[in-house]
Protein backbone atom coordinates (compact mmCIF):
# COMPACT_ATOMS: atom_id res chain seq x y z
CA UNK A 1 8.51 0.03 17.53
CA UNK A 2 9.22 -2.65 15.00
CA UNK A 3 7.41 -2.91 12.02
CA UNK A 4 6.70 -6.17 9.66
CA UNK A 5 5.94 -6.02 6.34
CA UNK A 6 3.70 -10.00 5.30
CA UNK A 7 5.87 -11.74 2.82
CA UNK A 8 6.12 -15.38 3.89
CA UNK A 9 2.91 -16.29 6.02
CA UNK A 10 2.42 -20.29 6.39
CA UNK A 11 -0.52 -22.52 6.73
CA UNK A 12 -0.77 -25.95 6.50
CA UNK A 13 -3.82 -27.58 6.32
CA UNK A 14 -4.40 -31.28 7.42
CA UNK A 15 -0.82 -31.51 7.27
CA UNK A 16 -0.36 -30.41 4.12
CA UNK A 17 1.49 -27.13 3.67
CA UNK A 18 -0.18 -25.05 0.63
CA UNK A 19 1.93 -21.90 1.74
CA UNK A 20 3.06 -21.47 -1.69
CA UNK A 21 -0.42 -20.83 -3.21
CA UNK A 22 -1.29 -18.12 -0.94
CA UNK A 23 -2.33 -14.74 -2.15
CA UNK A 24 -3.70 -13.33 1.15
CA UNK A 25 -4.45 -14.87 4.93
CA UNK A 26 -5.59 -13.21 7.64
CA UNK A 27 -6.43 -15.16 11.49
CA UNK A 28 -9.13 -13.47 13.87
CA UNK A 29 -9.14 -14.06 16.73
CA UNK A 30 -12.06 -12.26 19.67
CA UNK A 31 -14.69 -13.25 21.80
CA UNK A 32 -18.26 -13.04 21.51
CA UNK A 33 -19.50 -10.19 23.44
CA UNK A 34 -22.55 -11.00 25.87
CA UNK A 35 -24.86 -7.82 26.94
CA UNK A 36 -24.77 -7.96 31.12
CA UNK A 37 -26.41 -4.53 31.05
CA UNK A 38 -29.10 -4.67 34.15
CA UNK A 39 -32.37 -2.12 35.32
CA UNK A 40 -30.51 0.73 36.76
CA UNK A 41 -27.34 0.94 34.30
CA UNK A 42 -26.97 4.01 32.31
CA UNK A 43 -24.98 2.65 30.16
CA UNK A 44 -24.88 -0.83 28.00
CA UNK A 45 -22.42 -3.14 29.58
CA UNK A 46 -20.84 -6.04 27.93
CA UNK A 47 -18.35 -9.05 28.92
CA UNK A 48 -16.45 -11.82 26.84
CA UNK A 49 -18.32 -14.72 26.27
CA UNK A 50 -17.00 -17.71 24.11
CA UNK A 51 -13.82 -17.46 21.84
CA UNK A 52 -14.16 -16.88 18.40
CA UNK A 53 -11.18 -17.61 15.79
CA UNK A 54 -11.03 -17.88 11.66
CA UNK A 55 -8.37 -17.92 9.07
CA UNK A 56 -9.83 -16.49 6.01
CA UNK A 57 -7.30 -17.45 3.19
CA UNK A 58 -7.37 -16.26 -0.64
CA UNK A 59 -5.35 -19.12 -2.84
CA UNK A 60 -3.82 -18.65 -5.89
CA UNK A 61 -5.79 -22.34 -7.81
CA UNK A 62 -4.18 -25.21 -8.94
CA UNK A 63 -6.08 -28.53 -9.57
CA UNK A 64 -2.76 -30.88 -9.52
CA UNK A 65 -2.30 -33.68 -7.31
CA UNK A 66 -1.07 -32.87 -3.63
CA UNK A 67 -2.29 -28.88 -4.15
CA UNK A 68 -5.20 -26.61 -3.70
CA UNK A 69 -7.82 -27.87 -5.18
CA UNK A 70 -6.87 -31.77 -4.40
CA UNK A 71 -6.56 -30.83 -0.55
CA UNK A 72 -9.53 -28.71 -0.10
CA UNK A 73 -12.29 -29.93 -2.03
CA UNK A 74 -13.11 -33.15 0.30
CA UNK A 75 -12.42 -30.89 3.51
CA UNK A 76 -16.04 -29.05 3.37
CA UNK A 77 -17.92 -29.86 6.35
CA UNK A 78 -15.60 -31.31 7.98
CA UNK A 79 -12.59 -30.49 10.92
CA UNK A 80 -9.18 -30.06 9.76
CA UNK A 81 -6.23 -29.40 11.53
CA UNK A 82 -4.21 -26.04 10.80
CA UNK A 83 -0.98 -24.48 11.73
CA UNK A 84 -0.41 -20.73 10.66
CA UNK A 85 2.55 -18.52 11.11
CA UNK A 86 3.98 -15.02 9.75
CA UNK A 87 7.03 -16.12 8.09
CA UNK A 88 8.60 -19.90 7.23
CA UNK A 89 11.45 -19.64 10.03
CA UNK A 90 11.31 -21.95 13.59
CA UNK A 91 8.51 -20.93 15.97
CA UNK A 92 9.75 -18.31 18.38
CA UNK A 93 8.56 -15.46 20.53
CA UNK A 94 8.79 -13.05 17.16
CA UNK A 95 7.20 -16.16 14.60
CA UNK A 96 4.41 -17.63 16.92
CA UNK A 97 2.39 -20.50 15.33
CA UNK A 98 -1.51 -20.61 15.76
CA UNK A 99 -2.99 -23.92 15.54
CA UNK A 100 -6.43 -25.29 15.94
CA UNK A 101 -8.91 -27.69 14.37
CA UNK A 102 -10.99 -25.90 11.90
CA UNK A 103 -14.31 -26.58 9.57
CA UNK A 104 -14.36 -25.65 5.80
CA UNK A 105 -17.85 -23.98 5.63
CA UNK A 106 -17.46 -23.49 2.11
CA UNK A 107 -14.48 -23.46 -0.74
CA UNK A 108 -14.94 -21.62 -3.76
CA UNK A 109 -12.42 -23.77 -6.41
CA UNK A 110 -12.73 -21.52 -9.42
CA UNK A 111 -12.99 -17.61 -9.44
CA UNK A 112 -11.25 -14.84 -11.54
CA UNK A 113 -12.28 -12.90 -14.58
CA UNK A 114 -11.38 -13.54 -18.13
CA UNK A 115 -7.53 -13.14 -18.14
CA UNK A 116 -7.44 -12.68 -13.79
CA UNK A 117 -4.98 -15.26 -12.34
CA UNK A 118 -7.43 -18.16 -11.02
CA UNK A 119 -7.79 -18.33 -7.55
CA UNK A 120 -10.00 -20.28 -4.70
CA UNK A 121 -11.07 -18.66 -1.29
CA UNK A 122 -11.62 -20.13 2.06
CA UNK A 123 -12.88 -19.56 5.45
CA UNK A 124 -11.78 -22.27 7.97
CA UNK A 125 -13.74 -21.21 11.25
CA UNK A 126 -12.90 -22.58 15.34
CA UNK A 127 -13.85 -26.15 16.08
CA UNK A 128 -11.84 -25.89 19.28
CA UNK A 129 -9.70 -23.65 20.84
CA UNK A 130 -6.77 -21.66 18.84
CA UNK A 131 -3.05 -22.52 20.49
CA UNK A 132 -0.36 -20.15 19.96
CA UNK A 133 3.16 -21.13 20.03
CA UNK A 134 6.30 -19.07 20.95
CA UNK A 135 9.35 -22.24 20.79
CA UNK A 136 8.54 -25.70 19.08
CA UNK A 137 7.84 -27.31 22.34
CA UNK A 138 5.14 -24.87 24.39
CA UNK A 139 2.26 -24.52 23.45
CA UNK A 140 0.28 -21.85 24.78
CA UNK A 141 -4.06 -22.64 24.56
CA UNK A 142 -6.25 -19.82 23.94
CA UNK A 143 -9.76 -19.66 25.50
C-alpha cells in the first residue's frame, strides 16, 4: 500500500489560488446520519441522509493586495467557489480535485501570540454538492 506524505495541497478560492499561504487543510466529506430505528428493533438503526462537506483551512496571514486577507475578508456570508487538491500536478486518478461552492461562516484575519507567525483560519462549509475529479475533463458529482 502506498503511502503520501501532504506537502503541496491546493485550494483556490473564487478563483484565486492562495495555496502558498497554507499551513494546514483538511476536506470532510460524510452524510448526515438519520435514526430509522422502529418499535420492535433491538438495536438503533441509522441510514445516510443529506451530504455534508467542509474544507477547514489554517493560513499563514498576509494583508497585501491579491492575498489572504484581501480575498477572504469580503467572502463571509457569502458562496464561493473552491477547487482543492493534494499536490500542484494535473488532475488524475492519484491527484483528484474536489470542487464545490462554499460559504465563509466566519474568517478569523489576525491570530498568533507575541512572536507566533500570524495566521488566519477558515471554515468554508457545502452550499451544493462536492465534485471530485480524476482527468481535467470528468467530473465526477458527489451526493
Amino acid at each position: 500500500m502506498a503511502t503520501f506524505v501532504l506537502t503541496d495541497a491546493t485550494l483556490t478560492v473564487g478563483g484565486t489560488d492562495l495555496s502558498d499561504h497554507i499551513r494546514s487543510i483538511s476536506l470532510d466529506y460524510g452524510a448526515e446520519l438519520q435514526d430509522d430505528t422502529v418499535m420492535g428493533d433491538t438495536t438503533r438503526s441509522v441510514a445516510g441522509g443529506l451530504m455534508t462537506w467542509a474544507f477547514t483551512v489554517e493560513w499563514l496571514q498576509d494583508y497585501a493586495v491579491g492575498e489572504v486577507d484581501a480575498t477572504l475578508f469580503s467572502l463571509v456570508g457569502t458562496s464561493v467557489a473552491l477547487v482543492g487538491k493534494p499536490t500542484s500536478a494535473s488532475v488524475s486518478t492519484t491527484n483528484p480535485s474536489y470542487s464545490g461552492s462554499g460559504i465563509l461562516g466566519s474568517y478569523n484575519p489576525m491570530g498568533g501570540g507575541v512572536g507566533d507567525q500570524a495566521t488566519a483560519s477558515t471554515v468554508f462549509t457545502a452550499a451544493g454538492p462536492l465534485t471530485r475529479a480524476t482527468s481535467p475533463a470528468r467530473h465526477i458529482q458527489l451526493e
